[in-house]
Amino acid sequence: GAAYREAQEAVIGSLLIDAEHTIGPVMDAVGPESFDGEYRTVFSAMRKLWMDRQPVDPVTVLAECGDVYEPLLRRCMALTPTTVNAAKYAQLVRQQSRVIGLRDVGAALMGAADENDARRIIAKAEELLMQRTRPRVFWIQDLIGVFYGRMGQEKPKYIPWGLRALDEKLTCEPGDLVILGADSSV
């Protein structure tokens, strides 16, 4: 609806107006899959520029997307009230995208052919509802610093599970809370 479109425009407008201060929180909150249509194309171009360590501004984004997107970029910048709320706009985009996805899942569920088909569709809904954090991006210099910082630390002592398959793949330290779960018979 209109709220979803306006939130997408505000995110893109915020990045175009002040990428230096808004891009980190926005990229942490949403990905291209949260946008639709031409907004997804523009956001994907912005993300590519950012990942390539290129400036994200109206000129570079237009060069990446093509001149056909100029009216959209101008509209997004003109309609964005402030860049201060860019992270909040990104959260709105993510939430609205989930609601649209859940509606699509509901429609698909009504047309399920059998129980297995329904389970597959419900699994999609569960995936949409999960609060996953976005992958974080680190520069290699930062990772090397963290790596060398950990070299001098004492190796952690892990608690054995008592099941070889778990001991080889899953570590747990004193004080950790671990909850294992799966579908029946898994």
Tab-separated table of C-alpha atoms in Angstrom:
chain	number	residue	atom	x	y	z
A	1	GLY	CA	0.000	0.000	0.000
A	2	ALA	CA	0.821	3.644	0.290
A	3	ALA	CA	2.697	3.277	3.604
A	4	TYR	CA	5.021	0.663	2.093
A	5	ARG	CA	5.732	2.836	-0.972
A	6	GLU	CA	6.354	5.907	1.193
A	7	ALA	CA	8.706	3.990	3.505
A	8	GLN	CA	10.687	2.687	0.512
A	9	GLU	CA	10.934	6.216	-0.905
A	10	ALA	CA	12.074	7.582	2.477
A	11	VAL	CA	14.839	4.974	2.782
A	12	ILE	CA	16.119	5.641	-0.710
A	13	GLY	CA	15.769	9.408	-0.250
A	14	SER	CA	17.686	9.273	3.048
A	15	LEU	CA	20.538	7.381	1.422
A	16	LEU	CA	20.659	9.802	-1.494
A	17	ILE	CA	20.625	12.868	0.747
A	18	ASP	CA	23.053	11.719	3.452
A	19	ALA	CA	24.537	8.266	2.845
A	20	GLU	CA	27.511	8.969	5.092
A	21	HIS	CA	25.356	8.952	8.237
A	22	THR	CA	22.493	6.682	7.176
A	23	ILE	CA	23.929	3.831	5.143
A	24	GLY	CA	25.257	1.679	7.993
A	25	PRO	CA	22.001	1.445	9.974
A	26	VAL	CA	19.931	1.048	6.798
A	27	MET	CA	22.082	-1.743	5.345
A	28	ASP	CA	21.990	-3.479	8.723
A	29	ALA	CA	18.178	-3.302	8.835
A	30	VAL	CA	17.093	-4.235	5.293
A	31	GLY	CA	18.211	-5.973	2.140
A	32	PRO	CA	17.019	-5.804	-1.459
A	33	GLU	CA	14.419	-8.510	-0.769
A	34	SER	CA	12.519	-6.028	1.428
A	35	PHE	CA	11.909	-3.714	-1.542
A	36	ASP	CA	9.754	-4.226	-4.600
A	37	GLY	CA	9.875	-3.223	-8.250
A	38	GLU	CA	11.934	-0.205	-9.189
A	39	TYR	CA	12.739	0.495	-5.521
A	40	ARG	CA	14.495	-2.889	-5.321
A	41	THR	CA	16.546	-2.031	-8.396
A	42	VAL	CA	17.649	1.309	-6.931
A	43	PHE	CA	18.375	-0.128	-3.484
A	44	SER	CA	20.368	-2.992	-5.030
A	45	ALA	CA	22.448	-0.461	-6.961
A	46	MET	CA	23.073	1.502	-3.756
A	47	ARG	CA	24.067	-1.667	-1.915
A	48	LYS	CA	26.463	-2.634	-4.727
A	49	LEU	CA	28.109	0.798	-4.660
A	50	TRP	CA	28.447	0.613	-0.884
A	51	MET	CA	29.902	-2.916	-0.972
A	52	ASP	CA	32.385	-1.756	-3.641
A	53	ARG	CA	33.339	1.140	-1.324
A	54	GLN	CA	32.100	3.665	-3.854
A	55	PRO	CA	30.217	6.842	-2.918
A	56	VAL	CA	26.450	6.511	-2.712
A	57	ASP	CA	24.983	9.760	-4.007
A	58	PRO	CA	22.512	10.809	-6.713
A	59	VAL	CA	25.177	10.924	-9.433
A	60	THR	CA	26.711	7.490	-8.764
A	61	VAL	CA	23.340	5.812	-8.192
A	62	LEU	CA	21.953	7.274	-11.422
A	63	ALA	CA	25.038	6.069	-13.298
A	64	GLU	CA	24.576	2.581	-11.804
A	65	CYS	CA	20.795	2.385	-12.482
A	66	GLY	CA	20.442	4.343	-15.695
A	67	ASP	CA	18.801	7.634	-16.670
A	68	VAL	CA	15.324	6.088	-16.631
A	69	TYR	CA	15.461	6.182	-12.809
A	70	GLU	CA	16.155	9.927	-12.549
A	71	PRO	CA	12.497	10.886	-11.863
A	72	LEU	CA	12.291	8.247	-9.125
A	73	LEU	CA	15.501	9.457	-7.463
A	74	ARG	CA	14.336	13.076	-7.565
A	75	ARG	CA	10.936	12.116	-6.129
A	76	CYS	CA	12.509	10.114	-3.294
A	77	MET	CA	14.777	12.991	-2.321
A	78	ALA	CA	11.951	15.538	-2.515
A	79	LEU	CA	9.550	13.424	-0.431
A	80	THR	CA	12.019	12.484	2.322
A	81	PRO	CA	11.221	14.714	5.307
A	82	THR	CA	14.461	14.043	7.211
A	83	THR	CA	17.369	11.621	7.179
A	84	VAL	CA	17.425	11.399	10.976
A	85	ASN	CA	14.797	8.644	10.909
A	86	ALA	CA	16.413	6.530	8.150
A	87	ALA	CA	16.761	3.449	10.396
A	88	LYS	CA	13.087	3.733	11.386
A	89	TYR	CA	12.081	4.033	7.723
A	90	ALA	CA	14.111	0.884	7.007
A	91	GLN	CA	12.309	-0.985	9.814
A	92	LEU	CA	8.968	0.069	8.320
A	93	VAL	CA	10.056	-1.243	4.911
A	94	ARG	CA	11.056	-4.582	6.453
A	95	GLN	CA	7.790	-4.873	8.399
A	96	GLN	CA	5.586	-3.951	5.439
A	97	SER	CA	7.512	-6.374	3.225
A	98	ARG	CA	6.844	-9.178	5.730
A	99	VAL	CA	3.136	-8.376	5.882
A	100	ILE	CA	2.898	-8.520	2.087
A	101	GLY	CA	4.814	-11.804	2.078
A	102	LEU	CA	2.495	-13.251	4.734
A	103	ARG	CA	-0.549	-12.247	2.714
A	104	ASP	CA	0.918	-14.067	-0.283
A	105	VAL	CA	1.550	-17.119	1.896
A	106	GLY	CA	-2.051	-16.997	3.146
A	107	ALA	CA	-3.366	-16.948	-0.406
A	108	ALA	CA	-1.069	-19.841	-1.337
A	109	LEU	CA	-2.200	-21.807	1.722
A	110	MET	CA	-5.805	-21.534	0.604
A	111	GLY	CA	-4.824	-23.251	-2.634
A	112	ALA	CA	-2.703	-26.000	-1.047
A	113	ALA	CA	-3.179	-29.327	-2.828
A	114	ASP	CA	-2.430	-31.553	0.165
A	115	GLU	CA	-0.977	-31.611	3.673
A	116	ASN	CA	2.641	-31.703	2.469
A	117	ASP	CA	2.038	-28.704	0.249
A	118	ALA	CA	0.466	-26.888	3.222
A	119	ARG	CA	3.478	-27.712	5.426
A	120	ARG	CA	5.840	-26.289	2.787
A	121	ILE	CA	3.784	-23.096	2.614
A	122	ILE	CA	3.634	-22.797	6.421
A	123	ALA	CA	7.429	-23.175	6.537
A	124	LYS	CA	7.644	-20.084	4.302
A	125	ALA	CA	5.438	-18.180	6.754
A	126	GLU	CA	7.623	-19.231	9.691
A	127	GLU	CA	10.690	-18.046	7.807
A	128	LEU	CA	9.080	-14.653	7.223
A	129	LEU	CA	8.202	-14.311	10.900
A	130	MET	CA	11.646	-15.187	12.223
A	131	GLN	CA	13.573	-12.186	13.497
A	132	ARG	CA	16.860	-12.852	11.752
A	133	THR	CA	19.594	-10.313	11.976
A	134	ARG	CA	21.024	-9.120	8.710
A	135	PRO	CA	24.530	-10.224	7.796
A	136	ARG	CA	27.034	-7.687	9.018
A	137	VAL	CA	29.735	-6.395	6.725
A	138	PHE	CA	33.278	-5.984	8.003
A	139	TRP	CA	36.339	-4.619	6.301
A	140	ILE	CA	39.342	-6.942	6.215
A	141	GLN	CA	41.490	-4.548	8.256
A	142	ASP	CA	38.988	-4.714	11.125
A	143	LEU	CA	38.831	-8.517	10.985
A	144	ILE	CA	42.607	-8.860	11.079
A	145	GLY	CA	42.704	-6.626	14.166
A	146	VAL	CA	40.076	-8.755	15.908
A	147	PHE	CA	41.914	-11.949	14.922
A	148	TYR	CA	45.235	-10.795	16.372
A	149	GLY	CA	43.449	-9.542	19.478
A	150	ARG	CA	42.048	-13.023	20.094
A	151	MET	CA	45.380	-14.775	19.548
A	152	GLY	CA	46.565	-13.879	23.038
A	153	GLN	CA	43.380	-14.981	24.792
A	154	GLU	CA	43.009	-18.289	26.600
A	155	LYS	CA	41.135	-20.962	24.627
A	156	PRO	CA	37.576	-21.429	25.952
A	157	LYS	CA	36.615	-24.615	27.793
A	158	TYR	CA	33.574	-26.221	26.207
A	159	ILE	CA	31.044	-28.434	27.961
A	160	PRO	CA	30.645	-31.853	26.309
A	161	TRP	CA	27.140	-32.849	25.223
A	162	GLY	CA	27.758	-36.563	25.601
A	163	LEU	CA	26.669	-37.175	22.007
A	164	ARG	CA	29.549	-37.376	19.553
A	165	ALA	CA	27.607	-35.735	16.687
A	166	LEU	CA	26.792	-32.707	18.876
A	167	ASP	CA	30.264	-32.516	20.441
A	168	GLU	CA	31.803	-32.261	16.953
A	169	LYS	CA	29.462	-29.551	15.669
A	170	LEU	CA	28.066	-27.560	18.604
A	171	THR	CA	30.041	-25.852	21.354
A	172	CYS	CA	28.704	-24.578	24.649
A	173	GLU	CA	30.479	-22.722	27.431
A	174	PRO	CA	29.427	-22.439	31.093
A	175	GLY	CA	26.692	-19.820	31.353
A	176	ASP	CA	25.339	-20.345	27.814
A	177	LEU	CA	21.656	-21.039	27.319
A	178	VAL	CA	21.139	-23.452	24.441
A	179	ILE	CA	17.769	-24.643	23.229
A	180	LEU	CA	17.674	-27.385	20.623
A	181	GLY	CA	14.524	-27.962	18.633
A	182	ALA	CA	13.353	-29.643	15.480
A	183	ASP	CA	10.287	-31.022	13.779
A	184	SER	CA	9.031	-34.407	14.967
A	185	SER	CA	11.175	-37.404	13.950
A	186	VAL	CA	14.140	-35.263	12.916
